[in-house]
């Protein structure tokens, strides 16, 4: 008896296989049932025979039977009555895990005649699981300097139930510092973050203990709790921050071990060890997920290390953290969402029946370039294939019949833009998930002369350093012609525009073959700072095509000019002479060095310093201003003649410099008449020209002051007017000569000015003076009238 049964079973199995392979068109109907999970064995599902309209009396005769889609024997059918019932208790969470729609597929097969019906049993979730946290205690550390508004990711509660029975609400115990921020991710999971609402103060409260509650949406609802223990750290600067709050990646299932999923990256603005970060999974990542993925703590690379199965889960949420090496360590958090791409049994196949080897670029739209056949060994919906190509190519697919396509041009072609089109043909079936395959075909375009040569930029700027070597290459231009062969050969020329009334060809020469410009002479930045060149290029086509470009040539400055000292100036190479009153105090402005430099920028930035001095402690010079001031008050024992050698240098590389020698003569606090007749020296041929200029200027000024004083003092000052001579120094006292008064005899010469370089000695006669004090400002004058006296005037206070 057993042997015939085995033969019959093999016969039926063979018939099933033949049926599945060749008679899929015999499927007439599809039935759908729905039951709640956790139903006991024997629970009624439905009457298959009645729903399919089968004769219940002939079920056994027609070999009515149930064929499950997989090895799970969750359902059974009564072969006599056609009633479908639960064979064993069904746990939706164990059967489908986190798949939203939990459906069991089965087939009903009857013979004589042979028929097959597809059926689906949807397992409806019930709220039979309470939310639970991976850890009952969540430990957090926070620096007391963390600003309000900072977020700290918390462990999400896990609930195997789906839909409304999943976790829907999170609550935290009341407190004044912390709140909750709950967001819903794209995969439907709740992202819970602890929100700092008010600043922390470790000295007032160094720790917090909060209760986190997760409640699902079932009826009645279920909940789970976890304690949050927060330790407030005394000080903290910055936490590592990820480049993205959420990383979203796609991963093909069955990817080999070592496949790079994504590289996460976090930066910490701190320095040293506080800025070095280490990557790791947070404690919210389940051990099962950590078996599938690995995270390199140094590089942040997440790689596959287990078997990725789409049927076990189509997406994974990985909570990652970056912890710095500070003390205490601070962590930044992010989330990696990995979506799996399913791999199915049979992918569509693409066959190229015919393809054109070359297509002219002027082909009209609608030209057929290839014939394509698409096949899929699957049947029904899984065997229905859609074929497409990218919309960015000037081609389109035209369906001629089922599974047959023509590849035709859809727009004008341009070989210069794209000489070779790599067209990716994508074939995708209508299965769930869809399966696809692609094939790349190459379409080569033939050329025609339809492009003029062109420069990369119609206007450009080039820089040339001055003092360039004549005959050297200084810059080059390049034009590109996208055509081929002879049509792409280019030649260069330029329009001979004048540069400062000289032809451009006097300065530059152009190699017409490669576009290189050669300098015929050196450029001088101080004479020519910039000019323009109109460059033309033409190809070797027939007729030739051309274009032009404008070049702005800017000459760059070199430090090739030494500073020129403008003031004080020396005549005939002799040193400049300055007069300083003996009453001059500290920081008294004696004179100012004025210099110019023909260069520009840093090359013209001048610095002043004392190179040599008779008395280094007496005078100082401003580094940037060039002002020469007294470093201290003038003492009686100081020499009445001083000299300075001032170095003026620019800031170029290398630096250039000039020097100026200045002699200083220190006079008493009064102005004396050099001689009654206006002859101030015994040997006038040795007086420097600058002294003569000073004498004339001061004489004119003094004359104006004398007229004013005479008008003020009236009859008292009816004396012969003589022009007094004074030293060229601000804030000094000038004397009014009273030498012609009949009450005063002519004094003898007691003082002289000695200029050591020229050897000239100027004798100043002793006279009677009125003290006239002039302030440093030229617009202000103060007068002090004193009684005449015959002795030399001592140092006065103005």
mmCIF file with all atom_site columns, C-alpha atoms in Angstrom, residues 106-232:
data_model
loop_
_atom_site.group_PDB
_atom_site.id
_atom_site.type_symbol
_atom_site.label_atom_id
_atom_site.label_alt_id
_atom_site.label_comp_id
_atom_site.label_asym_id
_atom_site.label_entity_id
_atom_site.label_seq_id
_atom_site.pdbx_PDB_ins_code
_atom_site.Cartn_x
_atom_site.Cartn_y
_atom_site.Cartn_z
_atom_site.occupancy
_atom_site.B_iso_or_equiv
_atom_site.pdbx_formal_charge
_atom_site.auth_seq_id
_atom_site.auth_comp_id
_atom_site.auth_asym_id
_atom_site.auth_atom_id
_atom_site.pdbx_PDB_model_num
ATOM 1   C CA . UNK A 1 106 ? -0.816 29.644 -0.592  1.00 0.00 ? 106 UNK A CA 1
ATOM 2   C CA . UNK A 1 107 ? -2.200 27.835 -3.634  1.00 0.00 ? 107 UNK A CA 1
ATOM 3   C CA . UNK A 1 108 ? -5.320 25.677 -4.080  1.00 0.00 ? 108 UNK A CA 1
ATOM 4   C CA . UNK A 1 109 ? -4.929 22.988 -6.750  1.00 0.00 ? 109 UNK A CA 1
ATOM 5   C CA . UNK A 1 110 ? -7.677 20.747 -8.161  1.00 0.00 ? 110 UNK A CA 1
ATOM 6   C CA . UNK A 1 111 ? -7.475 18.353 -11.074 1.00 0.00 ? 111 UNK A CA 1
ATOM 7   C CA . UNK A 1 112 ? -9.738 16.961 -13.778 1.00 0.00 ? 112 UNK A CA 1
ATOM 8   C CA . UNK A 1 113 ? -9.660 19.564 -15.154 1.00 0.00 ? 113 UNK A CA 1
ATOM 9   C CA . UNK A 1 114 ? -6.426 20.993 -13.730 1.00 0.00 ? 114 UNK A CA 1
ATOM 10  C CA . UNK A 1 115 ? -6.948 24.374 -12.012 1.00 0.00 ? 115 UNK A CA 1
ATOM 11  C CA . UNK A 1 116 ? -4.874 26.477 -9.632  1.00 0.00 ? 116 UNK A CA 1
ATOM 12  C CA . UNK A 1 117 ? -6.006 29.326 -7.410  1.00 0.00 ? 117 UNK A CA 1
ATOM 13  C CA . UNK A 1 118 ? -3.830 31.763 -5.470  1.00 0.00 ? 118 UNK A CA 1
ATOM 14  C CA . UNK A 1 119 ? -4.699 32.771 -1.968  1.00 0.00 ? 119 UNK A CA 1
ATOM 15  C CA . UNK A 1 120 ? -3.408 35.200 0.645   1.00 0.00 ? 120 UNK A CA 1
ATOM 16  C CA . UNK A 1 121 ? -3.922 35.213 4.383   1.00 0.00 ? 121 UNK A CA 1
ATOM 17  C CA . UNK A 1 122 ? -3.264 38.579 6.042   1.00 0.00 ? 122 UNK A CA 1
ATOM 18  C CA . UNK A 1 123 ? -2.197 38.335 9.680   1.00 0.00 ? 123 UNK A CA 1
ATOM 19  C CA . UNK A 1 124 ? -3.610 41.320 11.568  1.00 0.00 ? 124 UNK A CA 1
ATOM 20  C CA . UNK A 1 125 ? -1.545 42.595 14.460  1.00 0.00 ? 125 UNK A CA 1
ATOM 21  C CA . UNK A 1 126 ? -2.968 42.783 17.999  1.00 0.00 ? 126 UNK A CA 1
ATOM 22  C CA . UNK A 1 127 ? -1.513 44.700 20.904  1.00 0.00 ? 127 UNK A CA 1
ATOM 23  C CA . UNK A 1 128 ? 0.069  41.733 22.633  1.00 0.00 ? 128 UNK A CA 1
ATOM 24  C CA . UNK A 1 129 ? 3.475  43.302 23.372  1.00 0.00 ? 129 UNK A CA 1
ATOM 25  C CA . UNK A 1 130 ? 4.436  46.131 25.694  1.00 0.00 ? 130 UNK A CA 1
ATOM 26  C CA . UNK A 1 131 ? 7.084  48.682 24.741  1.00 0.00 ? 131 UNK A CA 1
ATOM 27  C CA . UNK A 1 132 ? 10.462 47.977 26.287  1.00 0.00 ? 132 UNK A CA 1
ATOM 28  C CA . UNK A 1 133 ? 13.756 49.830 26.336  1.00 0.00 ? 133 UNK A CA 1
ATOM 29  C CA . UNK A 1 134 ? 17.031 48.080 25.495  1.00 0.00 ? 134 UNK A CA 1
ATOM 30  C CA . UNK A 1 135 ? 18.430 49.297 28.815  1.00 0.00 ? 135 UNK A CA 1
ATOM 31  C CA . UNK A 1 136 ? 16.447 49.964 31.954  1.00 0.00 ? 136 UNK A CA 1
ATOM 32  C CA . UNK A 1 137 ? 18.905 52.699 32.943  1.00 0.00 ? 137 UNK A CA 1
ATOM 33  C CA . UNK A 1 138 ? 20.173 55.364 30.531  1.00 0.00 ? 138 UNK A CA 1
ATOM 34  C CA . UNK A 1 139 ? 23.359 57.114 31.655  1.00 0.00 ? 139 UNK A CA 1
ATOM 35  C CA . UNK A 1 140 ? 24.102 60.599 30.315  1.00 0.00 ? 140 UNK A CA 1
ATOM 36  C CA . UNK A 1 141 ? 26.851 63.095 31.039  1.00 0.00 ? 141 UNK A CA 1
ATOM 37  C CA . UNK A 1 142 ? 26.401 66.790 30.333  1.00 0.00 ? 142 UNK A CA 1
ATOM 38  C CA . UNK A 1 143 ? 28.701 69.727 30.769  1.00 0.00 ? 143 UNK A CA 1
ATOM 39  C CA . UNK A 1 144 ? 27.334 72.559 32.800  1.00 0.00 ? 144 UNK A CA 1
ATOM 40  C CA . UNK A 1 145 ? 28.193 75.004 29.982  1.00 0.00 ? 145 UNK A CA 1
ATOM 41  C CA . UNK A 1 146 ? 25.972 73.308 27.402  1.00 0.00 ? 146 UNK A CA 1
ATOM 42  C CA . UNK A 1 147 ? 23.581 75.895 26.007  1.00 0.00 ? 147 UNK A CA 1
ATOM 43  C CA . UNK A 1 148 ? 19.816 75.495 26.360  1.00 0.00 ? 148 UNK A CA 1
ATOM 44  C CA . UNK A 1 149 ? 18.334 73.933 23.270  1.00 0.00 ? 149 UNK A CA 1
ATOM 45  C CA . UNK A 1 150 ? 20.942 71.175 23.104  1.00 0.00 ? 150 UNK A CA 1
ATOM 46  C CA . UNK A 1 151 ? 19.574 67.739 22.285  1.00 0.00 ? 151 UNK A CA 1
ATOM 47  C CA . UNK A 1 152 ? 20.660 64.325 23.534  1.00 0.00 ? 152 UNK A CA 1
ATOM 48  C CA . UNK A 1 153 ? 19.382 61.211 21.730  1.00 0.00 ? 153 UNK A CA 1
ATOM 49  C CA . UNK A 1 154 ? 17.702 58.704 24.031  1.00 0.00 ? 154 UNK A CA 1
ATOM 50  C CA . UNK A 1 155 ? 17.124 54.996 23.678  1.00 0.00 ? 155 UNK A CA 1
ATOM 51  C CA . UNK A 1 156 ? 13.982 54.377 21.657  1.00 0.00 ? 156 UNK A CA 1
ATOM 52  C CA . UNK A 1 157 ? 11.575 51.857 23.041  1.00 0.00 ? 157 UNK A CA 1
ATOM 53  C CA . UNK A 1 158 ? 11.130 48.620 21.094  1.00 0.00 ? 158 UNK A CA 1
ATOM 54  C CA . UNK A 1 159 ? 7.649  47.249 20.413  1.00 0.00 ? 159 UNK A CA 1
ATOM 55  C CA . UNK A 1 160 ? 7.256  44.213 18.127  1.00 0.00 ? 160 UNK A CA 1
ATOM 56  C CA . UNK A 1 161 ? 3.689  45.284 17.368  1.00 0.00 ? 161 UNK A CA 1
ATOM 57  C CA . UNK A 1 162 ? 2.949  47.329 14.263  1.00 0.00 ? 162 UNK A CA 1
ATOM 58  C CA . UNK A 1 163 ? 0.710  50.195 13.230  1.00 0.00 ? 163 UNK A CA 1
ATOM 59  C CA . UNK A 1 164 ? -1.327 51.772 16.001  1.00 0.00 ? 164 UNK A CA 1
ATOM 60  C CA . UNK A 1 165 ? -0.104 49.105 18.408  1.00 0.00 ? 165 UNK A CA 1
ATOM 61  C CA . UNK A 1 166 ? 3.468  50.378 18.100  1.00 0.00 ? 166 UNK A CA 1
ATOM 62  C CA . UNK A 1 167 ? 5.022  53.020 20.344  1.00 0.00 ? 167 UNK A CA 1
ATOM 63  C CA . UNK A 1 168 ? 3.270  56.330 19.819  1.00 0.00 ? 168 UNK A CA 1
ATOM 64  C CA . UNK A 1 169 ? 3.885  58.556 22.859  1.00 0.00 ? 169 UNK A CA 1
ATOM 65  C CA . UNK A 1 170 ? 6.930  59.327 25.031  1.00 0.00 ? 170 UNK A CA 1
ATOM 66  C CA . UNK A 1 171 ? 6.762  61.173 28.342  1.00 0.00 ? 171 UNK A CA 1
ATOM 67  C CA . UNK A 1 172 ? 9.314  62.276 30.886  1.00 0.00 ? 172 UNK A CA 1
ATOM 68  C CA . UNK A 1 173 ? 8.873  62.988 34.574  1.00 0.00 ? 173 UNK A CA 1
ATOM 69  C CA . UNK A 1 174 ? 8.263  66.705 35.322  1.00 0.00 ? 174 UNK A CA 1
ATOM 70  C CA . UNK A 1 175 ? 11.360 68.847 35.916  1.00 0.00 ? 175 UNK A CA 1
ATOM 71  C CA . UNK A 1 176 ? 12.530 72.418 35.295  1.00 0.00 ? 176 UNK A CA 1
ATOM 72  C CA . UNK A 1 177 ? 15.577 71.637 33.158  1.00 0.00 ? 177 UNK A CA 1
ATOM 73  C CA . UNK A 1 178 ? 14.682 68.956 30.654  1.00 0.00 ? 178 UNK A CA 1
ATOM 74  C CA . UNK A 1 179 ? 11.963 68.165 28.150  1.00 0.00 ? 179 UNK A CA 1
ATOM 75  C CA . UNK A 1 180 ? 11.451 65.738 25.287  1.00 0.00 ? 180 UNK A CA 1
ATOM 76  C CA . UNK A 1 181 ? 11.729 66.299 21.544  1.00 0.00 ? 181 UNK A CA 1
ATOM 77  C CA . UNK A 1 182 ? 10.023 63.514 19.576  1.00 0.00 ? 182 UNK A CA 1
ATOM 78  C CA . UNK A 1 183 ? 10.239 63.284 15.785  1.00 0.00 ? 183 UNK A CA 1
ATOM 79  C CA . UNK A 1 184 ? 9.042  60.666 13.349  1.00 0.00 ? 184 UNK A CA 1
ATOM 80  C CA . UNK A 1 185 ? 11.638 59.287 10.929  1.00 0.00 ? 185 UNK A CA 1
ATOM 81  C CA . UNK A 1 186 ? 10.901 58.282 7.350   1.00 0.00 ? 186 UNK A CA 1
ATOM 82  C CA . UNK A 1 187 ? 10.679 54.625 8.382   1.00 0.00 ? 187 UNK A CA 1
ATOM 83  C CA . UNK A 1 188 ? 7.954  55.472 10.902  1.00 0.00 ? 188 UNK A CA 1
ATOM 84  C CA . UNK A 1 189 ? 10.076 55.049 14.023  1.00 0.00 ? 189 UNK A CA 1
ATOM 85  C CA . UNK A 1 190 ? 10.022 57.643 16.770  1.00 0.00 ? 190 UNK A CA 1
ATOM 86  C CA . UNK A 1 191 ? 13.258 59.520 17.391  1.00 0.00 ? 191 UNK A CA 1
ATOM 87  C CA . UNK A 1 192 ? 13.398 60.628 21.017  1.00 0.00 ? 192 UNK A CA 1
ATOM 88  C CA . UNK A 1 193 ? 15.789 63.321 22.169  1.00 0.00 ? 193 UNK A CA 1
ATOM 89  C CA . UNK A 1 194 ? 16.268 64.841 25.595  1.00 0.00 ? 194 UNK A CA 1
ATOM 90  C CA . UNK A 1 195 ? 15.999 68.632 25.251  1.00 0.00 ? 195 UNK A CA 1
ATOM 91  C CA . UNK A 1 196 ? 17.840 70.949 27.636  1.00 0.00 ? 196 UNK A CA 1
ATOM 92  C CA . UNK A 1 197 ? 15.393 73.779 28.293  1.00 0.00 ? 197 UNK A CA 1
ATOM 93  C CA . UNK A 1 198 ? 17.172 75.709 31.068  1.00 0.00 ? 198 UNK A CA 1
ATOM 94  C CA . UNK A 1 199 ? 20.891 76.115 31.873  1.00 0.00 ? 199 UNK A CA 1
ATOM 95  C CA . UNK A 1 200 ? 22.598 73.698 34.240  1.00 0.00 ? 200 UNK A CA 1
ATOM 96  C CA . UNK A 1 201 ? 24.638 74.604 37.301  1.00 0.00 ? 201 UNK A CA 1
ATOM 97  C CA . UNK A 1 202 ? 26.715 71.787 38.716  1.00 0.00 ? 202 UNK A CA 1
ATOM 98  C CA . UNK A 1 203 ? 27.296 73.664 41.950  1.00 0.00 ? 203 UNK A CA 1
ATOM 99  C CA . UNK A 1 204 ? 23.531 73.745 42.614  1.00 0.00 ? 204 UNK A CA 1
ATOM 100 C CA . UNK A 1 205 ? 22.618 70.291 41.321  1.00 0.00 ? 205 UNK A CA 1
ATOM 101 C CA . UNK A 1 206 ? 25.199 67.841 40.061  1.00 0.00 ? 206 UNK A CA 1
ATOM 102 C CA . UNK A 1 207 ? 22.865 65.016 38.965  1.00 0.00 ? 207 UNK A CA 1
ATOM 103 C CA . UNK A 1 208 ? 19.320 64.320 37.797  1.00 0.00 ? 208 UNK A CA 1
ATOM 104 C CA . UNK A 1 209 ? 17.164 61.195 37.828  1.00 0.00 ? 209 UNK A CA 1
ATOM 105 C CA . UNK A 1 210 ? 14.278 61.199 35.343  1.00 0.00 ? 210 UNK A CA 1
ATOM 106 C CA . UNK A 1 211 ? 11.745 58.569 34.310  1.00 0.00 ? 211 UNK A CA 1
ATOM 107 C CA . UNK A 1 212 ? 11.172 58.019 30.580  1.00 0.00 ? 212 UNK A CA 1
ATOM 108 C CA . UNK A 1 213 ? 7.855  56.362 29.667  1.00 0.00 ? 213 UNK A CA 1
ATOM 109 C CA . UNK A 1 214 ? 6.934  54.917 26.240  1.00 0.00 ? 214 UNK A CA 1
ATOM 110 C CA . UNK A 1 215 ? 3.246  54.183 25.549  1.00 0.00 ? 215 UNK A CA 1
ATOM 111 C CA . UNK A 1 216 ? 1.824  52.399 22.484  1.00 0.00 ? 216 UNK A CA 1
ATOM 112 C CA . UNK A 1 217 ? -1.451 53.198 20.743  1.00 0.00 ? 217 UNK A CA 1
ATOM 113 C CA . UNK A 1 218 ? -3.227 49.924 21.485  1.00 0.00 ? 218 UNK A CA 1
ATOM 114 C CA . UNK A 1 219 ? -6.558 49.493 23.228  1.00 0.00 ? 219 UNK A CA 1
ATOM 115 C CA . UNK A 1 220 ? -5.913 49.164 26.062  1.00 0.00 ? 220 UNK A CA 1
ATOM 116 C CA . UNK A 1 221 ? -2.496 50.867 25.761  1.00 0.00 ? 221 UNK A CA 1
ATOM 117 C CA . UNK A 1 222 ? 0.684  49.282 27.046  1.00 0.00 ? 222 UNK A CA 1
ATOM 118 C CA . UNK A 1 223 ? 3.748  51.116 28.324  1.00 0.00 ? 223 UNK A CA 1
ATOM 119 C CA . UNK A 1 224 ? 7.346  50.618 29.334  1.00 0.00 ? 224 UNK A CA 1
ATOM 120 C CA . UNK A 1 225 ? 9.779  52.754 31.342  1.00 0.00 ? 225 UNK A CA 1
ATOM 121 C CA . UNK A 1 226 ? 13.475 53.473 31.681  1.00 0.00 ? 226 UNK A CA 1
ATOM 122 C CA . UNK A 1 227 ? 15.389 55.596 34.166  1.00 0.00 ? 227 UNK A CA 1
ATOM 123 C CA . UNK A 1 228 ? 17.599 58.422 32.927  1.00 0.00 ? 228 UNK A CA 1
ATOM 124 C CA . UNK A 1 229 ? 20.558 59.203 35.176  1.00 0.00 ? 229 UNK A CA 1
ATOM 125 C CA . UNK A 1 230 ? 22.218 62.491 34.224  1.00 0.00 ? 230 UNK A CA 1
ATOM 126 C CA . UNK A 1 231 ? 25.597 63.547 35.595  1.00 0.00 ? 231 UNK A CA 1
ATOM 127 C CA . UNK A 1 232 ? 26.486 67.234 35.213  1.00 0.00 ? 232 UNK A CA 1
#
